[in-house]
């Protein structure tokens, strides 16, 4: 049953293909409600409008999803690589064909500007297209060695059922990045999308079904995260758990998974530094830092949280950055502004706390600095300068539209300050001198370093962090490793 027929008053009913709007979980190829009939409501963060009620499944239901994925595993893992590839490619094409509907569903539940949502659908589709190609590559690496008379081959085999847990800030791309790699490797999956943004994941399940992905191979379970995910962490049949979200929840899942010794992939928090040296090309540094700060309204694990600028160009950078920020438009995602609403009240409270704390400790507000009149989940794009080292915003992820700018004097000092965090996902560096770029890039304890640019992600590029930003890598061929076991086969021809 689609939400469209059941609840025609939702703004979601306006998408051109109402069958994409699903309110039930997808388990074993069936749209499934909770045994208790429980549901939870999803609302638009821009205006609080009710979007729909979605099935709230329990722990018992989530075990059924693993049953379905386990039952489908043998057959899926033995499917010819070309067939898996064709289904992933069809899923990708269906995403392209339904791009506008998928983007609009995302804007309504997540709040991001329409053009960013369209960009995310393209980015999400890229992973399916990329892994459709990877699925075709042989999983036997020929003779890798000899042991006496035997030839030794390396086989990569799918590990079994994988649990995929995704956040609300990129509700389509985080799912396809994981699912594309897992399905290409021959695993079956159980997915849990964030309660804030289940409709995007359910629309992808509808398209997976249309792409011919067999029942039980791709399952989506909606509901309370702790109730659904904890049983998966304890279930020995779940061989991989791939999580994107906060470091706090990542630590919890790490502990819960210890008993069943499963493979963990964790994409956790970030606290990205931007470092602008005086020799940087200033127009480019400002323009790229604008992108690094304001995309997804600042709710991005790659978002620039700390902007360190060499003192001789500090005033110039601050003036230009604040001026450009002052021109940003704020509004409802469907009106395609630069900045949309935040996801929830806790996110707004964090912006307020970080701004008040920094100001109390001596920071200057160059623009914004308060809630936005548009509604309870809007915050003005804010630029703080002269932010002192002990301010909360320099210590923890802000995850919203507040930028902190800090002057520095030496290369050694700025590298020390940039690395002085538990996180290590991405760092942005703006400089021209090649030796300096080399030295600083080497010294930065980050999984990704962007030099004189912002974009570091894409399907063929490994994504992931150092330290407590995570474990393992997603994207690229490397992103399939967690979903495969290595088996050495010694064949005696004698
Ligand atoms: N490194 C990356 O690739 C990346 C990408 C996007 C977001 N993030 C991080 O995600 C965070 C923001 O997302 P969020 O607020 O949705 O994070 P979150 O940790 O609260 O939630 C992420 C997912 O975990 C689930 N979850 C929440 N509590 C759980 C529990 N007790 N047991 C099991 N599952 C649980 C949620 O339902 C959601 O699906 C930020 O810290 C951000 O940096 C990281």
Coordinates of C-alpha atoms and ligand atoms in Angstrom, one line a residue:
X1 CA 0.0 0.0 0.0
X2 CA 1.4 3.4 -0.8
X3 CA 1.1 6.4 1.4
X4 CA -0.4 8.3 -1.5
X5 CA -3.6 6.2 -1.4
X6 CA -3.8 6.1 2.3
X7 CA -2.9 9.7 3.2
X8 CA -3.7 12.0 0.2
X9 CA -3.2 15.2 2.2
X10 CA 0.5 14.9 2.6
X11 CA 2.7 17.1 0.4
X12 CA 4.4 13.9 -0.6
X13 CA 1.3 13.0 -2.5
X14 CA 2.4 15.6 -5.1
X15 CA 5.3 13.6 -6.5
X16 CA 4.5 12.5 -10.0
X17 CA 4.8 8.8 -9.3
X18 CA 2.9 8.2 -6.0
X19 CA 4.1 4.5 -5.9
X20 CA 7.5 5.9 -4.8
X21 CA 6.0 7.1 -1.5
X22 CA 6.0 4.1 0.7
X23 CA 5.1 3.9 4.4
X24 CA 5.8 0.3 5.1
X25 CA 9.1 -1.5 5.7
X26 CA 10.4 -3.7 2.8
X27 CA 11.3 -7.2 4.0
X28 CA 11.7 -10.3 1.9
X29 CA 10.2 -8.5 -1.1
X30 CA 7.0 -7.6 0.8
X31 CA 5.9 -4.2 2.1
X32 CA 5.5 -4.9 5.8
X33 CA 3.9 -3.1 8.7
X34 CA 4.7 -3.6 12.4
X35 CA 3.1 -6.6 14.0
X36 CA 1.6 -4.1 16.5
X37 CA 0.5 -1.8 13.7
X38 CA 2.6 0.9 15.4
X39 CA 3.7 3.9 13.3
X40 CA 5.7 7.1 13.8
X41 CA 5.2 10.5 12.1
X42 CA 7.6 12.2 9.8
X43 CA 7.4 16.0 9.4
X44 CA 9.0 18.6 7.1
X45 CA 11.7 20.5 9.1
X46 CA 11.0 23.7 7.1
X47 CA 7.4 24.2 8.3
X48 CA 6.5 21.2 10.6
X49 CA 4.0 19.9 8.0
X50 CA 3.0 16.3 8.6
X51 CA 4.3 14.1 5.7
X52 CA 3.1 10.7 6.8
X53 CA 3.1 7.9 9.3
X54 CA 5.7 5.1 8.8
X55 CA 5.7 1.6 10.1
X56 CA 7.5 1.4 13.4
X57 CA 8.9 -2.1 13.5
X58 CA 10.4 -3.8 16.6
X59 CA 13.2 -6.2 17.4
X60 CA 11.2 -9.3 16.4
X61 CA 10.5 -7.7 13.1
X62 CA 14.1 -6.8 12.6
X63 CA 15.1 -10.5 13.1
X64 CA 12.7 -11.4 10.3
X65 CA 14.6 -9.1 8.0
X66 CA 17.8 -11.0 8.8
X67 CA 15.9 -14.3 8.2
X68 CA 14.9 -13.0 4.7
X69 CA 18.4 -11.8 3.9
X70 CA 20.0 -15.0 5.1
X71 CA 17.5 -17.1 3.1
X72 CA 18.4 -15.1 -0.1
X73 CA 22.1 -15.1 0.4
X74 CA 23.1 -18.4 -1.1
X75 CA 21.3 -17.8 -4.3
X76 CA 22.4 -14.1 -4.6
X77 CA 26.0 -14.9 -3.9
X78 CA 26.0 -17.6 -6.6
X79 CA 24.3 -15.3 -9.2
X80 CA 26.5 -14.6 -12.2
X81 CA 28.4 -11.4 -11.7
X82 CA 27.0 -10.1 -15.0
X83 CA 23.4 -10.6 -13.7
X84 CA 24.2 -8.7 -10.4
X85 CA 25.8 -6.0 -12.5
X86 CA 22.7 -5.7 -14.8
X87 CA 20.4 -5.3 -11.8
X88 CA 22.5 -2.7 -10.2
X89 CA 22.7 -0.8 -13.5
X90 CA 18.9 -1.0 -13.9
X91 CA 18.5 0.4 -10.4
X92 CA 20.8 3.2 -11.3
X93 CA 18.8 4.0 -14.5
X94 CA 15.6 4.0 -12.5
X95 CA 17.1 6.5 -10.1
X96 CA 18.0 8.7 -13.1
X97 CA 14.5 8.4 -14.5
X98 CA 12.9 9.2 -11.2
X99 CA 15.4 11.9 -10.2
X100 CA 13.0 14.7 -9.7
X101 CA 10.6 12.7 -7.6
X102 CA 13.4 11.3 -5.5
X103 CA 14.9 14.8 -5.0
X104 CA 11.5 16.2 -3.9
X105 CA 10.8 13.4 -1.5
X106 CA 14.3 14.2 0.0
X107 CA 13.6 18.0 0.2
X108 CA 10.3 17.4 2.0
X109 CA 11.7 15.1 4.7
X110 CA 15.3 16.5 5.0
X111 CA 14.8 20.2 4.2
X112 CA 17.9 20.6 2.0
X113 CA 17.7 23.0 -1.0
X114 CA 16.2 21.4 -4.1
X115 CA 19.3 21.7 -6.2
X116 CA 21.4 20.0 -3.5
X117 CA 18.9 17.2 -3.3
X118 CA 19.1 16.7 -7.1
X119 CA 22.9 16.7 -6.8
X120 CA 22.6 14.0 -4.1
X121 CA 20.4 11.8 -6.2
X122 CA 23.1 12.0 -9.0
X123 CA 25.9 11.3 -6.5
X124 CA 23.9 8.4 -5.0
X125 CA 23.2 7.0 -8.4
X126 CA 26.9 7.1 -9.3
X127 CA 27.6 4.5 -6.6
X128 CA 25.2 2.1 -8.1
X129 CA 26.7 2.7 -11.6
X130 CA 30.2 2.3 -10.3
X131 CA 29.5 -0.9 -8.4
X132 CA 27.6 -2.3 -11.4
X133 CA 31.0 -2.2 -13.1
X134 CA 32.9 -3.5 -10.2
X135 CA 30.4 -6.4 -9.8
X136 CA 31.7 -7.7 -13.2
X137 CA 35.3 -8.0 -12.1
X138 CA 36.5 -11.6 -11.4
X139 CA 36.6 -12.5 -7.7
X140 CA 39.4 -15.0 -8.3
X141 CA 42.8 -13.4 -8.5
X142 CA 44.4 -16.3 -10.4
X143 CA 47.6 -18.0 -9.2
X144 CA 49.1 -15.8 -6.6
X145 CA 51.8 -18.2 -5.2
X146 CA 53.0 -21.8 -5.1
X147 CA 53.1 -24.1 -2.2
X148 CA 55.2 -27.2 -3.1
X149 CA 53.3 -28.6 -6.1
X150 CA 50.2 -26.7 -5.4
X151 CA 49.0 -23.5 -7.1
X152 CA 47.6 -21.0 -4.7
X153 CA 44.6 -18.9 -5.8
X154 CA 43.1 -16.0 -3.9
X155 CA 39.3 -16.0 -3.9
X156 CA 37.2 -13.1 -2.6
X157 CA 33.8 -14.3 -1.4
X158 CA 30.8 -12.4 -0.1
X159 CA 30.7 -12.7 3.6
X160 CA 26.9 -13.0 4.1
X161 CA 24.3 -10.6 5.5
X162 CA 25.4 -7.0 6.0
X163 CA 23.6 -4.5 8.2
X164 CA 23.6 -0.9 6.8
X165 CA 22.7 2.0 9.1
X166 CA 22.4 5.4 7.6
X167 CA 21.9 9.0 8.8
X168 CA 19.5 11.8 7.8
X169 CA 21.9 14.2 6.2
X170 CA 22.4 12.2 3.0
X171 CA 19.5 9.8 3.0
X172 CA 20.1 8.5 -0.5
X173 CA 23.8 8.6 -1.0
X174 CA 24.8 7.0 2.3
X175 CA 22.5 4.1 1.4
X176 CA 23.6 3.5 -2.1
X177 CA 27.3 3.8 -1.2
X178 CA 26.9 0.9 1.2
X179 CA 24.3 -1.1 -0.6
X180 CA 26.0 -0.8 -4.0
X181 CA 29.3 -2.2 -2.7
X182 CA 27.6 -4.9 -0.6
X183 CA 25.3 -6.2 -3.4
X184 CA 28.1 -6.1 -6.0
X185 CA 30.2 -8.2 -3.7
X186 CA 27.4 -10.8 -3.4
X187 CA 26.1 -9.9 0.1
X188 CA 22.5 -9.4 1.0
X189 CA 21.5 -6.5 3.2
X190 CA 19.3 -5.3 5.9
X191 CA 19.1 -1.5 6.1
X192 CA 17.9 0.9 8.7
X193 CA 17.4 4.5 7.7
X194 CA 17.1 7.4 10.2
X195 CA 13.6 8.0 11.6
X196 CA 13.9 11.5 10.3
X197 CA 14.2 10.5 6.7
X198 CA 12.7 7.1 6.0
X199 CA 10.9 8.0 2.8
X200 CA 14.0 8.3 0.6
X201 CA 15.2 4.8 1.6
X202 CA 11.8 3.4 1.0
X203 CA 11.6 5.0 -2.5
X204 CA 15.0 3.4 -3.2
X205 CA 13.6 0.0 -2.1
X206 CA 10.6 0.5 -4.5
X207 CA 13.1 1.1 -7.3
X208 CA 15.3 -1.9 -6.3
X209 CA 12.2 -4.0 -6.6
X210 CA 11.5 -2.6 -10.0
X211 CA 15.1 -3.3 -11.0
X212 CA 14.5 -7.0 -10.4
X213 CA 16.6 -7.3 -7.3
X214 CA 15.3 -10.6 -5.8
X215 CA 13.2 -10.7 -2.7
X216 CA 15.3 -10.8 0.5
X217 CA 18.4 -9.3 -1.1
X218 CA 17.7 -5.7 -0.1
X219 CA 15.6 -5.1 3.0
X220 CA 14.7 -1.8 4.7
X221 CA 13.5 -1.8 8.3
X222 CA 12.0 1.4 9.7
X223 CA 11.4 2.2 13.3
X224 CA 13.2 2.9 16.6
X225 CA 17.0 2.6 15.9
X226 CA 18.0 1.0 19.1
X227 CA 15.3 -1.6 18.9
X228 CA 16.1 -2.5 15.4
X229 CA 19.9 -2.3 15.3
X230 CA 20.9 -3.8 18.6
X231 CA 19.5 -7.3 17.6
X232 CA 21.5 -7.0 14.4
X233 CA 24.7 -6.3 16.3
X234 CA 24.1 -9.4 18.5
X235 CA 23.1 -11.7 15.6
X236 CA 26.0 -13.8 14.4
X237 CA 24.4 -14.2 11.0
X238 CA 25.0 -10.5 10.4
X239 CA 28.7 -10.6 9.3
X240 CA 29.3 -6.9 8.6
X241 CA 27.9 -3.8 10.1
X242 CA 28.4 -0.6 8.2
X243 CA 27.3 2.5 10.0
X244 CA 27.3 6.2 9.1
X245 CA 26.4 8.6 11.9
X246 CA 27.7 10.1 15.1
X247 CA 30.9 8.9 16.8
X248 CA 28.8 8.4 20.0
X249 CA 26.4 5.9 18.4
X250 CA 29.4 4.4 16.5
X251 CA 31.1 3.6 19.8
X252 CA 27.9 2.0 21.1
X253 CA 27.5 -0.2 18.1
X254 CA 31.2 -1.2 18.3
X255 CA 30.7 -2.4 21.9
X256 CA 27.4 -4.2 21.0
X257 CA 29.1 -6.0 18.1
X258 CA 32.0 -7.3 20.1
X259 CA 30.4 -10.6 21.0
X260 CA 29.8 -11.7 17.4
X261 CA 33.2 -10.4 16.1
X262 CA 31.8 -8.9 12.9
X263 CA 33.5 -6.7 10.5
X264 CA 32.8 -3.0 11.2
X265 CA 32.8 -0.1 8.8
X266 CA 32.2 3.2 10.5
X267 CA 31.9 6.6 9.0
X268 CA 31.6 8.9 12.0
X269 CA 31.9 12.5 12.9
X270 CA 34.1 15.2 11.5
X271 CA 35.5 18.5 12.7
X272 CA 37.2 19.7 9.5
X273 CA 39.8 22.4 9.6
X274 CA 40.4 24.8 6.7
X275 CA 43.9 26.2 6.6
X276 CA 44.5 29.3 4.4
X277 CA 48.1 30.4 4.0
X278 CA 49.0 33.9 2.9
X279 CA 50.2 32.8 -0.5
X280 CA 46.8 31.1 -1.3
X281 CA 44.9 32.4 -4.3
X282 CA 42.4 34.4 -2.1
X283 CA 39.3 34.5 -4.4
X284 CA 39.5 30.7 -4.8
X285 CA 40.1 30.2 -1.0
X286 CA 37.0 32.2 -0.1
X287 CA 34.9 30.6 -2.8
X288 CA 35.9 27.0 -1.9
X289 CA 35.6 27.6 1.8
X290 CA 32.0 28.9 1.2
X291 CA 31.2 25.5 -0.4
X292 CA 33.0 23.6 2.4
X293 CA 31.0 25.5 5.1
X294 CA 27.5 26.0 3.8
X295 CA 26.6 22.8 1.8
X296 CA 23.7 20.9 3.4
X297 CA 23.2 24.0 5.6
X298 CA 26.4 23.0 7.4
X299 CA 25.0 19.6 8.4
X300 CA 27.7 17.7 6.7
X301 CA 30.4 15.5 8.2
X302 CA 32.8 17.1 5.7
X303 CA 31.6 20.6 6.7
X304 CA 34.3 23.2 7.5
X305 CA 34.1 23.7 11.3
X306 CA 37.3 25.6 11.9
X307 CA 38.8 28.1 9.5
X308 CA 42.5 29.0 10.3
X309 CA 43.8 32.0 8.3
X310 CA 47.4 33.3 8.3
X311 CA 47.5 36.6 10.1
X312 CA 48.7 38.8 7.2
X313 CA 45.6 37.9 5.2
X314 CA 43.2 37.3 8.1
X315 CA 41.3 40.6 7.9
X316 CA 40.9 40.4 4.2
X317 CA 39.7 36.8 4.3
X318 CA 37.2 37.6 7.2
X319 CA 35.8 40.6 5.4
X320 CA 35.3 38.7 2.1
X321 CA 33.9 35.5 3.8
X322 CA 31.4 37.5 5.9
X323 CA 30.3 39.6 2.9
X324 CA 29.7 36.4 0.8
X325 CA 27.9 34.8 3.7
X326 CA 25.7 37.8 4.1
X327 CA 24.5 37.3 0.5
X328 CA 23.3 33.7 1.2
X329 CA 19.6 33.1 0.9
X330 CA 17.7 31.2 3.6
X331 CA 14.4 29.5 2.9
X332 CA 12.3 26.4 2.4
X333 CA 14.2 23.7 0.4
X334 CA 11.5 23.7 -2.3
X335 CA 12.3 27.4 -3.0
X336 CA 15.9 26.3 -3.6
X337 CA 17.7 28.8 -1.3
X338 CA 21.4 28.5 -0.3
X339 CA 20.5 27.4 3.2
X340 CA 17.6 25.4 4.4
X341 CA 16.3 24.5 7.9
X342 CA 18.2 22.3 10.4
X343 CA 17.0 18.8 11.0
X344 CA 15.7 19.1 14.6
X345 CA 15.5 21.3 17.7
X346 CA 18.6 19.7 19.2
X347 CA 20.6 21.0 16.2
X348 CA 19.3 24.5 16.7
X349 CA 20.1 24.4 20.4
X350 CA 23.7 23.4 19.4
X351 CA 24.1 26.4 17.1
X352 CA 22.9 28.7 19.9
X353 CA 25.1 27.1 22.5
X354 CA 28.2 27.3 20.3
X355 CA 27.6 31.0 19.3
X356 CA 26.8 32.1 22.9
X357 CA 29.8 30.3 24.2
X358 CA 32.2 31.7 21.6
X359 CA 30.9 35.3 22.1
X360 CA 31.1 35.0 25.9
X361 CA 34.8 34.0 25.5
X362 CA 35.5 37.0 23.2
X363 CA 34.6 36.0 19.6
X364 CA 33.2 38.7 17.3
X365 CA 30.0 38.1 15.3
X366 CA 30.7 39.3 11.7
X367 CA 27.3 38.2 10.4
X368 CA 24.2 36.4 11.6
X369 CA 24.4 35.1 15.2
X370 CA 20.8 34.2 16.0
X371 CA 17.8 32.1 15.1
X372 CA 16.2 33.0 11.8
X373 CA 12.6 34.4 11.7
X374 CA 11.5 31.8 9.1
X375 CA 10.7 29.2 11.7
X376 CA 11.9 27.3 14.7
X377 CA 14.4 25.1 12.8
X378 CA 16.1 28.0 10.9
X379 CA 19.4 29.6 12.0
X380 CA 21.0 32.6 10.4
X381 CA 24.3 31.8 8.6
X382 CA 26.7 33.0 11.1
X383 CA 30.4 34.0 10.9
X384 CA 32.4 34.3 14.1
X385 CA 35.9 35.8 14.1
X386 CA 38.8 35.8 16.6
X387 CA 37.4 32.6 18.1
X388 CA 39.5 31.6 21.2
X389 CA 41.0 28.1 21.4
X390 CA 38.9 27.0 24.3
X391 CA 35.5 27.8 22.6
X392 CA 33.2 24.8 22.2
X393 CA 33.0 25.4 18.4
X394 CA 36.7 24.7 18.1
X395 CA 36.4 21.6 20.3
X396 CA 33.4 19.7 18.8
X397 CA 31.4 19.3 15.7
X398 CA 28.9 22.1 15.2
X399 CA 27.0 20.5 12.4
X400 CA 25.2 23.6 11.3
X401 CA 25.5 27.1 9.7
X402 CA 28.0 28.6 12.0
X403 CA 31.6 29.3 10.8
X404 CA 34.5 30.0 13.2
X405 CA 37.5 31.9 11.9
X406 CA 40.8 32.0 13.8
X407 CA 44.2 33.7 12.9
X408 CA 47.5 31.8 13.0
X409 CA 51.1 32.8 12.7
X410 CA 53.2 29.7 11.8
X411 CA 52.9 26.5 9.9
X412 CA 53.9 24.4 12.9
X413 CA 51.2 26.1 15.1
X414 CA 48.4 25.6 12.6
X415 CA 49.2 22.0 12.0
X416 CA 49.2 21.3 15.7
X417 CA 45.9 23.1 16.1
X418 CA 44.3 21.4 13.1
X419 CA 45.3 17.9 14.5
X420 CA 44.3 18.7 18.0
X421 CA 41.0 16.8 17.9
X422 CA 39.7 13.3 18.2
X423 CA 38.4 13.5 14.6
X424 CA 40.3 13.0 11.4
X425 CA 37.9 12.9 8.4
X426 CA 38.8 15.7 6.0
X427 CA 41.1 18.8 6.0
X428 CA 41.1 21.6 3.5
X429 CA 44.4 23.3 2.6
X430 CA 44.8 26.5 0.6
X431 CA 48.4 27.4 -0.3
X432 CA 50.6 27.7 -3.4
X433 CA 54.1 26.8 -2.3
X434 CA 54.6 23.1 -3.3
X435 CA 57.0 22.2 -0.5
X436 CA 54.7 23.6 2.1
X437 CA 51.7 21.8 0.5
X438 CA 53.6 18.6 0.7
X439 CA 54.8 19.1 4.3
X440 CA 51.4 20.1 5.6
X441 CA 49.5 17.4 3.7
X442 CA 51.9 14.8 5.2
X443 CA 51.5 16.2 8.7
X444 CA 47.6 16.4 8.7
X445 CA 46.1 13.4 10.5
X446 CA 43.1 13.2 8.1
X447 CA 41.7 10.5 5.8
X448 CA 41.1 13.0 3.1
X449 CA 43.0 16.2 2.3
X450 CA 41.6 18.7 -0.3
X451 CA 44.3 21.1 -1.7
X452 CA 42.9 24.4 -3.1
X453 CA 39.5 22.8 -3.6
X454 CA 36.6 21.4 -1.7
X455 CA 35.2 18.4 -3.4
X456 CA 36.9 15.2 -2.3
X457 CA 34.2 12.6 -2.7
X458 CA 33.0 10.5 -5.7
X459 CA 32.2 6.9 -6.4
X460 CA 35.8 5.9 -7.5
X461 CA 37.4 7.7 -4.5
X462 CA 37.9 6.0 -1.1
X463 CA 36.0 7.8 1.7
X464 CA 36.8 7.6 5.4
X465 CA 38.7 9.0 8.3
X466 CA 41.6 8.7 10.7
X467 CA 41.2 8.4 14.5
X468 CA 37.6 8.5 15.8
X469 CA 36.2 9.6 12.5
X470 CA 35.8 5.9 11.6
X471 CA 37.0 2.6 10.5
X472 CA 37.5 1.3 7.0
X473 CA 36.8 3.0 3.7
X474 CA 33.7 3.3 1.5
X475 CA 33.5 4.0 -2.2
X476 CA 35.9 2.7 -4.8
X477 CA 37.1 -0.9 -5.0
X478 CA 38.3 -0.6 -1.5
X479 CA 34.7 -0.1 -0.3
X480 CA 33.9 -3.7 -1.3
X481 CA 36.6 -5.2 0.9
X482 CA 34.5 -5.2 4.1
X483 CA 31.9 -7.3 2.3
X484 CA 34.3 -10.0 1.2
X485 CA 36.3 -12.7 2.9
X486 CA 39.6 -13.8 1.4
X487 CA 39.9 -17.5 0.8
X488 CA 43.2 -19.1 -0.3
X489 CA 42.7 -22.2 -2.4
X490 CA 45.7 -24.5 -2.7
X491 CA 45.1 -26.7 -5.8
X492 CA 47.3 -29.7 -6.1
X493 CA 47.7 -30.7 -9.7
X494 CA 50.2 -33.4 -9.0
Ligands
LIG1 N1 31.7 10.1 8.1 C1 30.6 10.1 7.4 O1 30.6 9.5 6.3 C2 29.4 10.8 7.8 C3 28.4 11.1 6.9 C4 27.2 11.7 7.3 C5 27.1 11.9 8.7 N2 28.1 11.6 9.5 C6 27.9 11.9 11.0 O2 26.5 11.6 11.4 C7 26.1 12.5 12.4 C8 24.8 13.1 12.1 O3 23.9 12.1 11.8 P1 22.8 11.6 12.9 O4 22.5 12.7 13.8 O5 21.7 10.9 12.1 O6 23.7 10.5 13.7 P2 23.2 9.4 14.7 O7 24.4 8.7 15.1 O8 22.3 10.0 15.7 O9 22.3 8.5 13.8 C9 22.8 7.8 12.6 C10 22.0 6.5 12.4 O10 22.1 5.7 13.6 C11 20.9 5.4 14.0 N3 20.9 5.3 15.5 C12 20.7 6.3 16.4 N4 20.8 5.9 17.7 C13 21.0 4.5 17.6 C14 21.2 3.5 18.5 N5 21.1 3.7 19.8 N6 21.4 2.2 18.1 C15 21.5 2.0 16.8 N7 21.3 2.9 15.8 C16 21.1 4.2 16.2 C17 19.9 6.4 13.5 O11 18.6 5.9 13.3 C18 20.5 6.7 12.2 O12 20.0 5.8 11.3 C19 27.2 13.5 12.5 O13 28.1 13.3 13.6 C20 28.0 13.4 11.2 O14 29.3 13.8 11.3 C21 29.2 11.0 9.2

